[in-house]
Coordinates of C-alpha atoms in Angstrom, one line a residue:
M521 CA 0.0 0.0 0.0
N522 CA 1.5 3.4 -1.0
S523 CA 1.8 6.3 1.4
K524 CA -1.2 8.2 0.1
V525 CA -3.6 5.2 0.4
M526 CA -2.2 4.3 3.8
I527 CA -3.0 7.7 5.1
V528 CA -6.6 7.8 3.7
S529 CA -7.2 4.2 4.8
A530 CA -6.2 5.1 8.4
F531 CA -8.4 8.1 8.1
F532 CA -11.3 5.9 7.1
I533 CA -10.8 3.5 10.0
S534 CA -11.0 6.5 12.4
A535 CA -14.1 7.9 10.6
T536 CA -16.1 4.7 10.8
Q537 CA -15.9 4.8 14.6
A538 CA -17.6 8.2 14.9
A539 CA -20.7 8.9 16.8
T540 CA -22.8 12.1 17.0
L541 CA -22.6 14.1 20.3
T542 CA -25.6 16.4 20.9
P543 CA -25.4 18.9 23.8
S544 CA -28.8 20.0 25.3
T545 CA -29.8 23.5 26.3
G546 CA -27.2 25.2 28.4
V547 CA -24.4 22.7 27.8
E548 CA -21.3 23.9 26.1
V549 CA -18.8 21.4 24.8
L550 CA -15.5 23.4 24.8
F551 CA -13.0 20.7 24.0
I552 CA -13.3 17.1 22.6
N553 CA -10.3 14.8 23.3
G554 CA -8.1 17.9 23.7
I555 CA -9.3 19.6 20.5
K556 CA -11.0 22.9 20.8
N557 CA -14.7 22.8 19.7
E558 CA -15.8 26.0 18.0
A559 CA -19.4 25.0 17.7
K560 CA -19.9 24.6 21.4
R561 CA -23.7 24.1 21.4
E562 CA -24.1 22.2 18.2
A563 CA -24.1 18.5 17.4
I564 CA -20.7 17.2 16.4
N565 CA -19.0 13.9 15.6
I566 CA -16.9 12.3 18.3
E567 CA -14.6 9.3 18.0
A568 CA -15.4 6.1 19.9
P569 CA -14.6 4.5 22.2
N570 CA -12.6 6.8 24.6
V571 CA -14.0 10.3 24.9
Q572 CA -12.9 13.3 27.1
L573 CA -15.0 16.4 27.0
L574 CA -14.4 19.8 28.7
L575 CA -18.0 20.9 29.5
R576 CA -19.5 24.1 30.9
Y577 CA -23.0 25.2 31.7
N578 CA -23.9 28.6 30.4
E579 CA -27.6 29.7 30.4
K580 CA -30.0 32.3 31.7
V581 CA -31.7 31.1 34.9
G582 CA -34.4 32.6 37.1
S583 CA -37.5 34.3 36.1
G584 CA -38.8 37.8 35.4
N585 CA -36.4 40.6 36.2
S586 CA -34.2 38.3 38.3
K587 CA -33.2 36.3 35.2
K588 CA -29.5 36.3 34.5
V589 CA -26.8 34.2 32.9
F590 CA -25.0 31.6 35.0
D591 CA -21.6 30.5 33.7
S592 CA -20.2 27.5 35.5
V593 CA -16.5 26.5 35.8
P594 CA -15.4 23.9 33.2
Y595 CA -15.5 20.2 34.0
V596 CA -13.5 17.4 32.5
V597 CA -15.9 14.6 31.7
T598 CA -14.7 11.2 30.5
F599 CA -16.7 8.2 29.3
N600 CA -16.6 5.4 26.7
V601 CA -19.0 4.9 23.8
N602 CA -19.1 2.4 21.1
E603 CA -20.5 3.9 17.9
S604 CA -23.7 5.2 19.5
D605 CA -25.1 8.7 19.3
I606 CA -24.8 10.6 22.6
T607 CA -26.9 13.3 24.3
I608 CA -25.7 15.3 27.2
K609 CA -28.1 17.2 29.5
A610 CA -27.2 19.5 32.3
P611 CA -28.8 19.4 35.8
K612 CA -32.1 21.2 36.0
V613 CA -31.7 24.5 37.7
Y614 CA -34.4 27.2 38.2
S615 CA -32.5 30.0 39.9
Y616 CA -29.0 31.5 40.0
E617 CA -28.5 30.4 43.6
Q618 CA -29.6 26.9 42.8
A619 CA -27.2 26.8 39.8
R620 CA -24.4 28.1 42.0
L621 CA -24.9 25.3 44.5
E622 CA -25.4 22.6 41.9
F623 CA -22.1 23.4 40.1
K624 CA -20.2 24.1 43.3
S625 CA -18.8 20.6 43.4
N626 CA -19.9 17.7 41.2
P627 CA -22.9 18.5 39.0
M628 CA -25.1 15.6 37.8
W629 CA -24.9 15.6 34.0
T630 CA -27.2 13.1 32.3
I631 CA -25.4 11.3 29.4
T632 CA -27.5 8.9 27.3
N633 CA -26.9 6.8 24.2
S634 CA -29.1 6.3 21.2
E635 CA -30.9 3.4 22.9
G636 CA -31.8 5.7 25.8
S637 CA -29.4 4.0 28.2
V638 CA -27.5 6.1 30.7
V639 CA -23.7 6.2 30.1
S640 CA -21.5 6.2 33.1
Y641 CA -18.8 8.8 33.3
T642 CA -16.1 10.3 35.5
Q643 CA -15.6 14.0 36.0
A644 CA -13.3 16.5 37.6
K645 CA -13.4 20.3 37.9
L646 CA -10.6 21.8 35.8
P647 CA -8.2 23.3 38.4
P648 CA -8.2 27.1 38.1
E649 CA -5.2 29.2 37.7
E650 CA -4.3 32.0 40.2
G651 CA -5.3 35.6 39.4
F652 CA -8.3 37.6 38.3
M653 CA -9.2 35.4 35.3
P654 CA -8.6 31.8 36.6
Y655 CA -10.0 30.2 33.4
Y656 CA -8.6 32.5 30.8
D657 CA -6.4 30.0 28.8
L658 CA -8.5 26.8 28.7
E659 CA -6.4 25.1 26.1
T660 CA -3.1 25.5 28.0
M661 CA -4.9 24.5 31.3
L662 CA -6.4 21.4 29.8
T663 CA -3.1 20.4 28.3
K664 CA -1.5 20.9 31.6
Y665 CA -4.2 18.9 33.4
N666 CA -3.9 16.0 30.9
K667 CA -0.2 15.9 31.3
A668 CA -0.5 15.7 35.0
Q669 CA -3.0 12.9 34.7
N670 CA -0.9 11.1 32.2
V671 CA -3.7 11.3 29.6
S672 CA -2.9 11.1 25.9
F673 CA -5.0 10.9 22.8
A674 CA -2.2 9.6 20.4
I675 CA -3.0 6.6 18.2
G676 CA -1.5 3.5 19.6
E677 CA -1.1 1.3 16.5
S678 CA 2.5 1.5 15.4
D679 CA 1.7 0.9 11.7
L680 CA -0.5 4.0 11.7
N681 CA 2.0 6.1 13.6
Q682 CA 4.6 5.5 11.0
V683 CA 2.8 7.8 8.6
N684 CA 3.6 10.8 10.8
S685 CA 7.1 11.1 9.4
T686 CA 6.4 9.9 5.8
K687 CA 7.3 12.3 3.0
L688 CA 6.0 12.6 -0.5
K689 CA 8.4 12.5 -3.5
D690 CA 8.3 16.2 -3.9
G691 CA 9.5 16.7 -0.3
Q692 CA 6.2 17.7 1.2
I693 CA 5.4 16.2 4.6
I694 CA 2.2 14.1 4.8
P695 CA -0.1 15.4 7.6
S696 CA -0.2 13.3 10.7
L697 CA -3.2 11.1 11.5
E698 CA -4.0 13.3 14.4
Q699 CA -4.1 16.4 12.1
L700 CA -6.3 14.5 9.6
K701 CA -8.7 13.6 12.4
K702 CA -8.9 17.2 13.5
D703 CA -9.7 18.3 10.0
Y704 CA -12.3 15.6 9.6
L705 CA -14.2 16.9 12.6
L706 CA -14.5 20.3 11.1
I707 CA -16.4 19.2 7.9
N708 CA -20.1 18.7 7.7
K709 CA -21.9 15.3 7.4
T710 CA -22.5 15.6 3.7
D711 CA -18.8 16.2 3.0
R712 CA -17.8 13.4 5.4
K713 CA -20.0 10.9 3.5
A714 CA -18.5 12.0 0.2
F715 CA -15.0 11.7 1.6
Q716 CA -15.6 8.2 2.9
K717 CA -16.9 7.2 -0.5
W718 CA -13.8 8.6 -2.1
I719 CA -11.6 6.7 0.3
I720 CA -13.3 3.4 -0.6
D721 CA -12.8 4.2 -4.3
Q722 CA -9.1 4.5 -3.8
N723 CA -8.7 0.9 -2.6

C-alpha cells in the first residue's frame, strides 16, 4: 500500500468509529479529546470509544427581572461509547442560587446513548489558575491537566503512527493522522460521506 492510500485508509478507520454528540440546552462542549470545539452548542461527531470532554453550563436562569446568565466553571468529563449517538443534559436549575450550589462541586450531567441507556462517566473540575481570570487560557490549562493525569490521545497502532514522518516524493510532509482527524471533525456530514466514499474508491 503506498503512502497516500495508507493515510486515507487510516483516516477511514477512524471515521467509521464516529458517533454524534448532541449537547442539550445550556451545555457547552468546549473541547473534545483535547481539541477545541468552535461549535460549542451544536451536534458534532466524536470518536469512539474513549471520549474526554471539557464541559461548561452557560444559560439564563431565574424568572422575570431576576433572570441572569449563570456561567459554570469547566469540568473534565470522561466516558466510553461504542458507535452510538450521545446526548448530554445539564442538571435542571431554576435560579441563579440553585445553579451556583449545583455546580459548586460535582454537577449531575445526564449522558445517554441512542438506545436511551445512561452512560456512566467520571468528572473533575478543571483546576483554576491563580489571578483575576482563573479560566482565561483553557487550552493550556487542559493540556497541563492531561499531562499531570498522564492522559494522551495519540493513536497506539505502530503501523499507523509510522505515517507521521512519511514524506512525498516532492518533499512535502504528509499530515499526521491526528491532524487529519482534527480536519475531519471540522467538515459537515455531507462532505464526510462524500470523503468516505472517495476513500473506498481509492482501494
